[in-house]
GROMACS .gro file of C-alpha atoms in nm:
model
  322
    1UNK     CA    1   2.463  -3.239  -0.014
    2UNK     CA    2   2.665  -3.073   0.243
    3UNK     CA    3   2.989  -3.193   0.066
    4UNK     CA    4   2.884  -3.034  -0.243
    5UNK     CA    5   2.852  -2.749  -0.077
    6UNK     CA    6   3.181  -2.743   0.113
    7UNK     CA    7   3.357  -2.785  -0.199
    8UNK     CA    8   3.185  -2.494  -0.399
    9UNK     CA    9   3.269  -2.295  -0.079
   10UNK     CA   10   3.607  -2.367  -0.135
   11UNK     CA   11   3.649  -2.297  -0.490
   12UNK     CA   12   3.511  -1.995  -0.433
   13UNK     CA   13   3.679  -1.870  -0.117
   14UNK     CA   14   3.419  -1.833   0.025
   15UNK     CA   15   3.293  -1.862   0.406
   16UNK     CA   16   3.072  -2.129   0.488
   17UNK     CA   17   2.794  -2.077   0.754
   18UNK     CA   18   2.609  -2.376   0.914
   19UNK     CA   19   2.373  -2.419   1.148
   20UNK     CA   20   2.439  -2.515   1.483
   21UNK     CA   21   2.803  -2.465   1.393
   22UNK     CA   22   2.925  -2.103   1.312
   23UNK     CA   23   2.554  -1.966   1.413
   24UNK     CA   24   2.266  -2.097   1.631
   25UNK     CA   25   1.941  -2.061   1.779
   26UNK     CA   26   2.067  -1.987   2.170
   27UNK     CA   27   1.784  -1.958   2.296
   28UNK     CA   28   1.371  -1.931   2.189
   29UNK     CA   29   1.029  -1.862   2.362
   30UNK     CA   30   0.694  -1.870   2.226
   31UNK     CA   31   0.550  -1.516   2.240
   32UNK     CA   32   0.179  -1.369   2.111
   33UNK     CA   33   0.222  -1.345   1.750
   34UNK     CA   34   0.522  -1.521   1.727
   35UNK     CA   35   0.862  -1.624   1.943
   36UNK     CA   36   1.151  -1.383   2.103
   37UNK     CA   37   1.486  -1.567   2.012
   38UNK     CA   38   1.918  -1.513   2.082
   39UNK     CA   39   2.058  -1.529   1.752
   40UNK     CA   40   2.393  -1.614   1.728
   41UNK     CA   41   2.598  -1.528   1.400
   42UNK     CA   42   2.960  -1.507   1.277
   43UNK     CA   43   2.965  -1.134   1.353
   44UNK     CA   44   2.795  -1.143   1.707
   45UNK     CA   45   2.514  -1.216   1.935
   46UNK     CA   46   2.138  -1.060   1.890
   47UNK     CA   47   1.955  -1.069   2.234
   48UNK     CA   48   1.533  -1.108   2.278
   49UNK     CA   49   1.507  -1.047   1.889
   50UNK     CA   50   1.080  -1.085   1.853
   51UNK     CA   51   0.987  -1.294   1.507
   52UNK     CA   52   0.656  -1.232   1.383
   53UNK     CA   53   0.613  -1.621   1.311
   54UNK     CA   54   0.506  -1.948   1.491
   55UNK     CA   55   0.738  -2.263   1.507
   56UNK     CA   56   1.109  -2.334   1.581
   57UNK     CA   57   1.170  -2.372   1.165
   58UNK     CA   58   1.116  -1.965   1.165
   59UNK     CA   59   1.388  -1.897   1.403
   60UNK     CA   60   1.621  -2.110   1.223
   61UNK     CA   61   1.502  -1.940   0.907
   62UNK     CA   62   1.521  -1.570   1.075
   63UNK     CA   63   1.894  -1.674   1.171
   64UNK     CA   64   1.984  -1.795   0.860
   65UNK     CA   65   1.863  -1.452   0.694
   66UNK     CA   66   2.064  -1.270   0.951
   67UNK     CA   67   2.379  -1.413   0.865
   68UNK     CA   68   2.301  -1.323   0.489
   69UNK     CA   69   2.212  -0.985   0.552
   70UNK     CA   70   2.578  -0.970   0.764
   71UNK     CA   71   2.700  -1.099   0.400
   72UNK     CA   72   2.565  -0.816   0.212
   73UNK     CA   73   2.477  -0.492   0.385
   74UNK     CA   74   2.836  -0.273   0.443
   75UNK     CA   75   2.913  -0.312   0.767
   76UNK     CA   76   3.171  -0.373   0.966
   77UNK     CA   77   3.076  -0.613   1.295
   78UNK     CA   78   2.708  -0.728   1.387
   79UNK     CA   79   2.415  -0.490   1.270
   80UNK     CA   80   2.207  -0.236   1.491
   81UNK     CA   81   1.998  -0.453   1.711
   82UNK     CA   82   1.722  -0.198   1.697
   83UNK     CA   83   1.697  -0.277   1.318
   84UNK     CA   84   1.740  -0.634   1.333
   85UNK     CA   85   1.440  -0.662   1.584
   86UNK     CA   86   1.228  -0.426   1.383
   87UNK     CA   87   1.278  -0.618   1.069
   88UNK     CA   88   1.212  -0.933   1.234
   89UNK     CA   89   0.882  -0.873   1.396
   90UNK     CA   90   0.727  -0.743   1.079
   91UNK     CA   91   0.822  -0.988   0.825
   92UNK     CA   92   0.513  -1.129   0.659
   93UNK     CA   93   0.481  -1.498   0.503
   94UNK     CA   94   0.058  -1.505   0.382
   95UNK     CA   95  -0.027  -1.878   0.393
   96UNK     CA   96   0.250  -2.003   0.663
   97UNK     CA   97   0.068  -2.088   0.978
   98UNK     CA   98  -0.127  -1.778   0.937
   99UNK     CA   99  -0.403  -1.701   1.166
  100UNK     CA  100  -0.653  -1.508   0.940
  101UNK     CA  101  -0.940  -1.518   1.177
  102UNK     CA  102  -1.097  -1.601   1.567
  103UNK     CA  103  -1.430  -1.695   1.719
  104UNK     CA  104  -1.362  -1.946   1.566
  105UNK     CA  105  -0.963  -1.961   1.567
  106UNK     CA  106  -0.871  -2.052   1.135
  107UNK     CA  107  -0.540  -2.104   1.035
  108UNK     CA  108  -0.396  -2.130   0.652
  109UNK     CA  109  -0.115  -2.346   0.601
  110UNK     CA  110   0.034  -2.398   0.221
  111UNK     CA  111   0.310  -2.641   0.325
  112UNK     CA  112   0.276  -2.965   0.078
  113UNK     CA  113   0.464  -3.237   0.203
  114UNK     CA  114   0.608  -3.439   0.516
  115UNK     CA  115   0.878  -3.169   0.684
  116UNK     CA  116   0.615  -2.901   0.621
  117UNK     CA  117   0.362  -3.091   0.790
  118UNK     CA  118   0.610  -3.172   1.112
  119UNK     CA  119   0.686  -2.789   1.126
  120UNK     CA  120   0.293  -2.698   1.134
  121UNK     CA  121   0.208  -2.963   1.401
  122UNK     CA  122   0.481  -2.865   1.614
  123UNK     CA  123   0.379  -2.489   1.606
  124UNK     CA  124   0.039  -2.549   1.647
  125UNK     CA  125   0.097  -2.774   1.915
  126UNK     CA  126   0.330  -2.523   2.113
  127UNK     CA  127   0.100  -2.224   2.031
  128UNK     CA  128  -0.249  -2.326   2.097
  129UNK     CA  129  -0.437  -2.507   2.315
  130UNK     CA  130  -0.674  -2.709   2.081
  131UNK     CA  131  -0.990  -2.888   2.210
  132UNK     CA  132  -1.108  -2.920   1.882
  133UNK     CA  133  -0.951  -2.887   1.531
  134UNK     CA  134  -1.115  -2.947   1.204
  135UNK     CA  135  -0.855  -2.979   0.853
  136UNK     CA  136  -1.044  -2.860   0.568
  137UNK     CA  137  -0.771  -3.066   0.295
  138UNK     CA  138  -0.686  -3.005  -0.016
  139UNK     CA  139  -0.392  -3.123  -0.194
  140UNK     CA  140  -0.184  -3.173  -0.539
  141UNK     CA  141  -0.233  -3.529  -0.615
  142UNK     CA  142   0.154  -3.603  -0.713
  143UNK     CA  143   0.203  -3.522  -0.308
  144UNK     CA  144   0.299  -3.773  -0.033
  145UNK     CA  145  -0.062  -3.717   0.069
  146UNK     CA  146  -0.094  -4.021   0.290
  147UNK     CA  147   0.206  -3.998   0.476
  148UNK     CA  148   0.116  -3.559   0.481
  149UNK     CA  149  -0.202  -3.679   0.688
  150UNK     CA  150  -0.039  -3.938   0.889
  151UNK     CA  151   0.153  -3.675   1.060
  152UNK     CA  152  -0.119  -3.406   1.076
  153UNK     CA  153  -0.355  -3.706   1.233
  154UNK     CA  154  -0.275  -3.682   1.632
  155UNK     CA  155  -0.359  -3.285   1.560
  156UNK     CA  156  -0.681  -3.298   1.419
  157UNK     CA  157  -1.051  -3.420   1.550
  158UNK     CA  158  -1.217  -3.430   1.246
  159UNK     CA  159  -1.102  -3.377   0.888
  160UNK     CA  160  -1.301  -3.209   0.544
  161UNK     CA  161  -1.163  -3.327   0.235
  162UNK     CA  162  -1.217  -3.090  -0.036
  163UNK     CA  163  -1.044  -2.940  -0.397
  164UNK     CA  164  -0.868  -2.633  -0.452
  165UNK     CA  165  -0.919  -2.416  -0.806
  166UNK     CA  166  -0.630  -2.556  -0.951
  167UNK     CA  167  -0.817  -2.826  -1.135
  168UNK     CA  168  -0.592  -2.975  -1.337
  169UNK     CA  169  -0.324  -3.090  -1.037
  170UNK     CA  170  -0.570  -3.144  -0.719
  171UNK     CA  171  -0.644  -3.487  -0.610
  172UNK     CA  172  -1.032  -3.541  -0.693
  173UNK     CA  173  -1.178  -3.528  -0.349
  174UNK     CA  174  -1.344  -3.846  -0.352
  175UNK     CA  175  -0.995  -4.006  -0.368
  176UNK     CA  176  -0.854  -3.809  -0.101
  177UNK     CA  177  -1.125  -3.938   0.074
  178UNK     CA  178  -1.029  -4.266   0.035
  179UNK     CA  179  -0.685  -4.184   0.187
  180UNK     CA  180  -0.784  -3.953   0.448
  181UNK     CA  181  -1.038  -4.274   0.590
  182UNK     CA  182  -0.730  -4.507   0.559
  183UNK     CA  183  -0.593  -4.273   0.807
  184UNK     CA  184  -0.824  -4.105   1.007
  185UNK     CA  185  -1.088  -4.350   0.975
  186UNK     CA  186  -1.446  -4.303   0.789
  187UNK     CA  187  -1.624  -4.209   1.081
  188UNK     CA  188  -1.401  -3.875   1.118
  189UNK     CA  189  -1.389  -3.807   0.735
  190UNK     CA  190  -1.629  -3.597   0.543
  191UNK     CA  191  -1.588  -3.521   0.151
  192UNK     CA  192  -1.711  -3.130   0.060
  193UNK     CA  193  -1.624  -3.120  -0.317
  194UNK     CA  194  -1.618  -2.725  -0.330
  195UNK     CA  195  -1.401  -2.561  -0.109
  196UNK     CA  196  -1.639  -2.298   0.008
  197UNK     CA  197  -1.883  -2.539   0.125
  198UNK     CA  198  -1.604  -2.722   0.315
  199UNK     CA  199  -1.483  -2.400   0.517
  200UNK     CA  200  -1.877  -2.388   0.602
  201UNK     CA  201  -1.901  -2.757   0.720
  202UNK     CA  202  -1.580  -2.737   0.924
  203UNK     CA  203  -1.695  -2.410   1.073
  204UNK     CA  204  -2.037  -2.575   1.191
  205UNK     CA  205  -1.875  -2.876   1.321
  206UNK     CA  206  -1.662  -2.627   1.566
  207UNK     CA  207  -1.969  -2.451   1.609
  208UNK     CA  208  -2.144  -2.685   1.734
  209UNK     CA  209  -1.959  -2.824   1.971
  210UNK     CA  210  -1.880  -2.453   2.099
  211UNK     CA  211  -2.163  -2.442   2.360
  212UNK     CA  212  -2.036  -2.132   2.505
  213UNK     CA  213  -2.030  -1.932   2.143
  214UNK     CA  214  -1.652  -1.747   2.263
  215UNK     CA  215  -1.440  -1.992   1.982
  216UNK     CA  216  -1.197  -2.076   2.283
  217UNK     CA  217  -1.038  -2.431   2.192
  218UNK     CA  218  -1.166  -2.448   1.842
  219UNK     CA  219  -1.021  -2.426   1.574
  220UNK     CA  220  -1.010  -2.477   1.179
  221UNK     CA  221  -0.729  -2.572   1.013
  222UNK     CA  222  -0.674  -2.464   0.628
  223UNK     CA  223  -0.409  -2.645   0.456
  224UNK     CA  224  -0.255  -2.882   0.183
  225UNK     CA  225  -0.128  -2.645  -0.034
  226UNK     CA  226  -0.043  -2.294  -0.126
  227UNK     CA  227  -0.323  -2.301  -0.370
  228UNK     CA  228  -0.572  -2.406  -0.105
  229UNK     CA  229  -0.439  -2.144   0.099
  230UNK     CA  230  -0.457  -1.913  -0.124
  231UNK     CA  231  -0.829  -1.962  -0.206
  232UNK     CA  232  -0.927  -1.964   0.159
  233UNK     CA  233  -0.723  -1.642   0.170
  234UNK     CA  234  -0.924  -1.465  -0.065
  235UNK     CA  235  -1.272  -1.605   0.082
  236UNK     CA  236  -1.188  -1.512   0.403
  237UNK     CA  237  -1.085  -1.132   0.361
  238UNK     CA  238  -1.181  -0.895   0.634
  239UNK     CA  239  -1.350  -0.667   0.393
  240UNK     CA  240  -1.564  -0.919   0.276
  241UNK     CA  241  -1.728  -0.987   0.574
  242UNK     CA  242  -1.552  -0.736   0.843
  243UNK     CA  243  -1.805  -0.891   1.174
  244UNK     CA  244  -1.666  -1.201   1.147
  245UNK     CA  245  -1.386  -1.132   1.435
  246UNK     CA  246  -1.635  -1.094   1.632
  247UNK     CA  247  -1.742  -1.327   1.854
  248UNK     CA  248  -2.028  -1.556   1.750
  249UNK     CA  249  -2.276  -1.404   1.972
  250UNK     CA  250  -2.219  -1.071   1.858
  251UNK     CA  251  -2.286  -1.095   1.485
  252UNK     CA  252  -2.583  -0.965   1.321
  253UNK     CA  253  -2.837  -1.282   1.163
  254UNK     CA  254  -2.908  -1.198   0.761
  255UNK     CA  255  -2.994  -1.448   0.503
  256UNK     CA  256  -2.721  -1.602   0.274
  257UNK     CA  257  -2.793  -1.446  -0.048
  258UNK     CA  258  -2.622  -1.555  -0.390
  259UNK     CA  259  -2.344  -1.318  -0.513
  260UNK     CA  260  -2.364  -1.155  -0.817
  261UNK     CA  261  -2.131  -1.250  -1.073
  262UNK     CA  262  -1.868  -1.045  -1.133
  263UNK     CA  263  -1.824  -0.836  -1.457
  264UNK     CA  264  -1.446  -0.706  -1.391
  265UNK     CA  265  -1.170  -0.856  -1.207
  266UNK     CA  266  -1.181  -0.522  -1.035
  267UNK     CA  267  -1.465  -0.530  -0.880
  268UNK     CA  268  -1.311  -0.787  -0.641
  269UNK     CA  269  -1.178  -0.479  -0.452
  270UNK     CA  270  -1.525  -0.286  -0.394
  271UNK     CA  271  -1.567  -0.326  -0.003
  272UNK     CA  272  -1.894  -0.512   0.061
  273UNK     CA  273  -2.148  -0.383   0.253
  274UNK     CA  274  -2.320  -0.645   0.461
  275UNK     CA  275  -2.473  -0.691   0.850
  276UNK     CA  276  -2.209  -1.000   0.813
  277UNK     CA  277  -2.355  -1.340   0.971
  278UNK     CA  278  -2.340  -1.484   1.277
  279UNK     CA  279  -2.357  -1.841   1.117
  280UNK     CA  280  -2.020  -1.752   0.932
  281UNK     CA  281  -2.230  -1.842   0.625
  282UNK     CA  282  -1.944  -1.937   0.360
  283UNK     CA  283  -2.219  -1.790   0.061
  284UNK     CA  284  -2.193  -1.477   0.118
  285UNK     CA  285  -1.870  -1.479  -0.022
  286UNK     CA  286  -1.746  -1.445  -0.401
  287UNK     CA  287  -1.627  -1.736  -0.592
  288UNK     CA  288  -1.286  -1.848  -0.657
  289UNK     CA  289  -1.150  -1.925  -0.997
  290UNK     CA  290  -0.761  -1.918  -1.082
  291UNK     CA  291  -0.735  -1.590  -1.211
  292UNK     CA  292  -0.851  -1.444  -0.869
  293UNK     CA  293  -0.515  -1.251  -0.691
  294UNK     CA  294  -0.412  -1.279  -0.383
  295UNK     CA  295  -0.113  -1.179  -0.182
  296UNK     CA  296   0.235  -1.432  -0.180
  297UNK     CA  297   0.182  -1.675   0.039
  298UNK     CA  298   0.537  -1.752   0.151
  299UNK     CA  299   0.813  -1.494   0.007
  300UNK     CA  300   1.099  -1.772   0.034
  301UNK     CA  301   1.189  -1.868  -0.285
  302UNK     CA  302   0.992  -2.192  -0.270
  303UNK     CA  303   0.924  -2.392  -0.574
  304UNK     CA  304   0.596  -2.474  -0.486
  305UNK     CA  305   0.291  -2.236  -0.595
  306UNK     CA  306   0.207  -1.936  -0.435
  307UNK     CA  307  -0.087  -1.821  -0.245
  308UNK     CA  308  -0.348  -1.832  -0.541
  309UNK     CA  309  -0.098  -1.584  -0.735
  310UNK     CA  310   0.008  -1.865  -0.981
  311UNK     CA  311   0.006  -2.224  -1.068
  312UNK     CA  312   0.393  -2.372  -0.994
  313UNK     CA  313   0.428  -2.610  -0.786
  314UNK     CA  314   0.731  -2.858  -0.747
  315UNK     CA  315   0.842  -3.112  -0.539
  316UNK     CA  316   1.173  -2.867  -0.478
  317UNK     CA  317   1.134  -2.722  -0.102
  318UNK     CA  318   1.372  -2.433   0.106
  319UNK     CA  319   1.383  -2.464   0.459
  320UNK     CA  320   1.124  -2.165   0.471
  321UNK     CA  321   0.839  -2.492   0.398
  322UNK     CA  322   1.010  -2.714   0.670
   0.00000   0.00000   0.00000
């Protein structure tokens, strides 16, 4: 590829930027909420610049927006530093290694294939201290799904296999059951059909082995696909259940009741009123169908679908999903 791209370069006088060549990564630290990294570009050097994202891929991705913006925006030299830091630390990406909740820890992951799953373990795995993590899986079934679990495998202690809302493409969960025992093995493999009932068993599993009730060193792990993510996403809103960051000691006991069905896609924004649930009780919440919105899950120009805001998902992947 990269002679393809030398050549268009070329032809179109214009400068060519690599990686590692006329800009780097200098230097990186993990920081709460994120990393601090030197950026190096054609136009200069960007000192303790904090990135609002987990994993090495996002510094190489903040870099490699850098040196566009240094394309585009009229100025002569490197950009303010001041702006560059505060545009950094508040870029979004919904469904990237997102931490949506704690007590316990849940993370949403839409990546969909083998780089995406490399990027994910190595973030989580410089991030957080794990005693415990549960998958809840869902996935496209024209993925590399088996070799997509072989490398989340050393990460997680149990694994939920489960479907997403976008019927037509998931992989039935029975057969991703099938592959998810070739790799984890049957006796760490459970199937949960329905994805809200598979958030619920992963939760109890790190429930129960959370004697203490204060979520340290467990976890629950969200991922597959964009779609998946997307779904959790919209379960999982604050202002559906707002208690749930608390710890689960501090949560207020109520019955699961049934939700009523809703009779306008607008009512999805009325804030509920509830004592929440201390057993993080996945039926309180509303159902998910694939009309539901939620936000963009990744806001790189990937080809693959977004964050329950559409179905389009391809095998095409920018480095923002490595």
């Amino acid at each position: 590829v990269m002679p393809i791209i030398e050549a268009a370069a070329k032809e179109n006088h214009a400068n060519l930027v690599r990686d590692g060549i006329e800009s780097e990564v200098v230097t990186r630290v993990p920081a709460v909420g994120g990393q601090v990294a030197t950026l190096r570009t054609p136009n200069g050097t960007y000192t303790e610049v904090p990135i609002a994202k987990f994993g090495e891929h996002q510094a190489h991705n903040a870099l490699a927006a850098l040196c566009a913006a240094e394309v585009v925006i009229p100025v002569n030299g490197a950009l303010d530093g001041d702006i560059v830091a505060e545009a950094l630390s508040t870029v979004k990406i919904p469904g990237r290694i997102e931490q949506i909740r704690t007590s316990p820890t849940i993370i949403l992951d839409g990546g969909h294939n083998v780089n995406a799953a490399e990027s994910l373990r190595a973030a989580i795995e410089e991030n957080y201290d794990f005693q415990q993590l549960v998958g809840v899986v869902a996935m496209m079934a024209d993925k590399q799904v088996e070799e997509y679990l072989g490398v989340l495998e050393p990460l997680l202690s149990q694994v939920v296999v489960t479907e997403n809302s976008w019927r037509d493409r998931v992989m039935p969960a029975e057969d991703l059951k099938k592959i998810a025992e070739r790799v984890f093995g049957p006796e760490r493999v459970t199937c949960v059909p329905e994805l809200p009932d598979a958030i619920q068993e992963a939760v109890n599993m790190v429930d129960a082995d959370d004697e203490l009730g204060v979520g340290y060193g467990h976890g629950v792990l969200i991922c597959g696909s964009f779609t998946t993510a997307g779904d959790a996403r919209l379960m999982l809103e604050e202002k559906v259940n707002p208690d749930l960051k608390k710890p689960k000691a501090e949560r207020v006991f109520q019955e699961a009741v049934e939700p009523e069905p809703r009779k306008q896609e607008d009512e999805a924004d009325i804030d509920f009123e509830s004592d929440a649930n201390p057993d993080f009780d996945i039926n309180d919440f509303g159902s998910v169908g694939p009309d539901d919105d939620v936000d963009s899950a990744d806001g790189t120009g990937d080809a693959d679908e977004t964050a329950g805001s559409g179905n389009v998902e391809s095998d095409a992947e920018t480095s923002m999903n490595a």
